[in-house]
XYZ file of N, CA and C in Angstrom:
207
model
N 117.320 132.900 84.469
C 116.601 133.073 83.221
C 116.426 131.708 82.566
N 115.367 131.515 81.802
C 115.163 130.239 81.107
C 116.223 130.023 80.021
N 116.497 128.784 79.729
C 117.486 128.435 78.710
C 117.112 128.999 77.345
N 115.832 129.230 77.109
C 115.387 129.761 75.819
C 115.951 131.155 75.547
N 116.368 131.883 76.586
C 116.930 133.224 76.425
C 118.452 133.231 76.334
N 119.089 132.086 76.463
C 120.555 132.015 76.403
C 121.026 132.261 74.974
N 122.159 132.931 74.849
C 122.722 133.229 73.536
C 123.540 132.043 73.033
N 123.454 131.758 71.740
C 124.256 130.657 71.178
C 125.752 130.874 71.410
N 126.442 129.815 71.791
C 127.877 129.870 72.013
C 128.282 130.199 73.440
N 127.365 130.691 74.262
C 127.672 131.024 75.655
C 127.497 129.798 76.545
N 128.473 129.561 77.399
C 128.351 128.481 78.381
C 127.539 128.989 79.571
N 126.565 128.212 79.992
C 125.706 128.574 81.121
C 125.658 127.424 82.113
N 125.521 127.758 83.380
C 125.411 126.745 84.435
C 123.931 126.596 84.792
N 123.461 125.357 84.843
C 122.065 125.098 85.183
C 121.871 125.340 86.678
N 120.907 126.206 87.004
C 120.622 126.532 88.397
C 119.436 125.737 88.934
N 118.456 125.447 88.048
C 117.264 124.722 88.496
C 116.567 124.112 87.288
N 115.998 122.946 87.494
C 115.176 122.297 86.475
C 113.777 122.172 87.047
N 112.805 122.816 86.396
C 111.431 122.827 86.892
C 110.539 121.906 86.087
N 109.242 122.053 86.299
C 108.263 121.255 85.567
C 107.752 120.090 86.392
N 106.933 119.280 85.734
C 106.386 118.094 86.398
C 107.492 117.089 86.671
N 107.217 116.179 87.593
C 108.231 115.192 87.988
C 108.679 114.355 86.795
N 107.739 113.945 85.947
C 108.073 113.129 84.778
C 109.019 113.886 83.844
N 108.764 115.177 83.644
C 109.617 116.009 82.791
C 110.991 116.187 83.411
N 111.046 116.460 84.719
C 112.329 116.634 85.406
C 113.181 115.374 85.315
N 112.560 114.207 85.510
C 113.306 112.948 85.437
C 113.838 112.698 84.024
N 113.041 113.025 83.016
C 113.478 112.868 81.629
C 114.683 113.759 81.344
N 114.596 115.021 81.757
C 115.706 115.949 81.529
C 116.945 115.527 82.314
N 116.746 115.001 83.527
C 117.863 114.531 84.344
C 118.602 113.381 83.653
N 117.858 112.491 83.021
C 118.474 111.373 82.306
C 119.287 111.844 81.110
N 118.906 112.989 80.544
C 119.659 113.568 79.424
C 120.893 114.333 79.896
N 120.996 114.579 81.215
C 122.151 115.273 81.760
C 121.866 116.676 82.256
N 120.622 117.109 82.197
C 120.248 118.446 82.657
C 120.026 118.425 84.163
N 121.110 118.547 84.917
C 121.053 118.570 86.375
C 121.708 119.859 86.867
N 121.357 120.265 88.071
C 121.913 121.489 88.649
C 123.428 121.420 88.681
N 124.069 122.508 88.267
C 125.522 122.587 88.278
C 126.170 122.183 86.969
N 125.420 121.554 86.070
C 125.974 121.160 84.773
C 126.121 122.377 83.872
N 127.079 122.300 82.971
C 127.295 123.388 82.010
C 126.595 123.020 80.708
N 125.794 123.953 80.213
C 125.045 123.750 78.969
C 125.342 124.921 78.030
N 125.541 124.607 76.750
C 125.821 125.626 75.740
C 124.824 125.464 74.605
N 124.162 126.558 74.233
C 123.243 126.528 73.108
C 124.057 126.543 71.822
N 123.837 125.561 70.961
C 124.540 125.469 69.687
C 123.752 126.198 68.603
N 122.442 125.936 68.547
C 121.595 126.555 67.532
C 120.167 126.678 68.046
N 119.424 127.606 67.442
C 118.031 127.831 67.804
C 117.228 127.923 66.512
N 116.086 127.223 66.483
C 115.231 127.246 65.312
C 113.782 127.282 65.781
N 113.119 128.407 65.579
C 111.713 128.597 65.986
C 111.514 128.330 67.471
N 112.498 128.671 68.290
C 112.400 128.470 69.733
C 112.929 127.137 70.215
N 113.028 126.162 69.335
C 113.591 124.860 69.689
C 115.113 124.967 69.692
N 115.769 124.235 70.584
C 117.204 124.402 70.781
C 117.985 123.114 70.535
N 119.191 123.284 70.039
C 120.189 122.221 70.024
C 121.257 122.686 70.998
N 121.551 121.859 71.997
C 122.485 122.256 73.048
C 123.561 121.205 73.247
N 124.704 121.649 73.749
C 125.769 120.746 74.195
C 125.616 120.590 75.696
N 125.529 119.351 76.147
C 125.461 119.059 77.571
C 126.267 117.789 77.810
N 127.255 117.868 78.672
C 128.101 116.717 79.018
C 128.637 116.007 77.774
N 129.266 116.762 76.884
C 129.888 116.234 75.665
C 128.908 115.547 74.714
N 127.641 115.909 74.768
C 126.632 115.374 73.851
C 125.800 116.526 73.314
N 125.285 116.347 72.097
C 124.354 117.320 71.534
C 122.952 116.765 71.686
N 122.071 117.622 72.187
C 120.695 117.222 72.450
C 119.772 118.281 71.869
N 118.699 117.852 71.216
C 117.672 118.770 70.722
C 116.485 118.725 71.687
N 116.050 119.902 72.131
C 114.886 119.971 73.017
C 113.948 121.051 72.502
N 112.651 120.855 72.743
C 111.694 121.858 72.281
C 111.647 123.029 73.241
N 110.986 124.100 72.800
C 110.997 125.331 73.584
C 110.265 125.182 74.918
N 109.281 124.281 75.000
C 108.591 124.072 76.273
C 109.513 123.477 77.322
N 110.292 122.465 76.937
C 111.241 121.868 77.883
C 112.364 122.838 78.207
N 112.837 123.559 77.203
C 113.927 124.515 77.422
C 113.516 125.618 78.389
N 112.245 125.979 78.388
C 111.782 127.041 79.292
C 111.745 126.589 80.748
N 111.789 125.276 80.993
C 111.790 124.746 82.358
C 113.195 124.644 82.951
N 114.207 124.888 82.122
C 115.600 124.819 82.572
C 116.071 126.252 82.837
N 116.413 126.527 84.075
C 116.858 127.873 84.450
C 118.372 127.915 84.560
N 118.957 128.925 83.914
C 120.416 129.099 83.947
C 120.777 130.428 84.555
Protein backbone atom coordinates (compact mmCIF):
# COMPACT_ATOMS: atom_id res chain seq x y z
CA UNK A 1 0.00 0.00 0.00
CA UNK A 2 1.22 3.57 -0.57
CA UNK A 3 2.66 5.47 2.39
CA UNK A 4 -0.25 7.92 2.12
CA UNK A 5 -2.53 5.20 3.59
CA UNK A 6 -0.30 4.43 6.59
CA UNK A 7 -1.71 5.32 10.01
CA UNK A 8 0.16 7.84 12.16
CA UNK A 9 2.33 6.19 14.81
CA UNK A 10 2.61 2.83 13.01
CA UNK A 11 6.05 1.62 11.97
CA UNK A 12 6.11 0.40 8.37
CA UNK A 13 8.83 -1.25 6.29
CA UNK A 14 9.45 0.20 2.83
CA UNK A 15 8.91 -2.50 0.20
CA UNK A 16 9.43 -0.45 -2.98
CA UNK A 17 10.11 3.10 -4.11
CA UNK A 18 8.58 3.92 -7.49
CA UNK A 19 8.43 6.92 -9.79
CA UNK A 20 10.87 8.47 -12.20
CA UNK A 21 14.59 7.90 -11.72
CA UNK A 22 15.14 11.50 -10.55
CA UNK A 23 12.41 11.12 -7.91
CA UNK A 24 13.72 7.72 -6.74
CA UNK A 25 17.25 9.09 -6.36
CA UNK A 26 15.98 12.09 -4.38
CA UNK A 27 13.98 9.86 -2.03
CA UNK A 28 16.96 7.49 -1.69
CA UNK A 29 19.16 10.39 -0.55
CA UNK A 30 16.57 11.18 2.13
CA UNK A 31 16.76 7.58 3.37
CA UNK A 32 13.71 6.06 1.67
CA UNK A 33 15.24 2.75 0.59
CA UNK A 34 13.82 -0.77 0.59
CA UNK A 35 13.90 -2.36 4.03
CA UNK A 36 14.00 0.94 5.94
CA UNK A 37 11.47 1.57 8.69
CA UNK A 38 9.30 4.66 8.25
CA UNK A 39 6.73 6.03 10.71
CA UNK A 40 4.13 8.66 9.86
CA UNK A 41 4.22 11.40 12.51
CA UNK A 42 1.51 13.70 11.12
CA UNK A 43 -0.66 14.21 8.05
CA UNK A 44 -1.98 17.52 6.76
CA UNK A 45 -4.06 17.66 3.55
CA UNK A 46 -2.34 14.49 2.32
CA UNK A 47 1.17 15.80 2.93
CA UNK A 48 3.15 13.79 5.49
CA UNK A 49 5.75 14.32 8.18
CA UNK A 50 7.58 11.04 8.71
CA UNK A 51 10.39 9.61 10.82
CA UNK A 52 13.00 7.85 8.72
CA UNK A 53 16.44 6.83 10.03
CA UNK A 54 16.20 9.05 13.14
CA UNK A 55 15.22 12.13 11.09
CA UNK A 56 11.93 13.89 10.47
CA UNK A 57 11.16 14.59 6.84
CA UNK A 58 8.18 16.36 5.24
CA UNK A 59 7.08 15.01 1.86
CA UNK A 60 4.12 15.89 -0.32
CA UNK A 61 1.35 13.46 -1.14
CA UNK A 62 2.65 12.83 -4.68
CA UNK A 63 6.03 11.61 -3.42
CA UNK A 64 4.43 9.70 -0.55
CA UNK A 65 2.23 7.81 -3.01
CA UNK A 66 5.36 6.47 -4.76
CA UNK A 67 6.62 4.84 -1.55
CA UNK A 68 5.06 1.41 -1.00
CA UNK A 69 4.97 -0.11 2.48
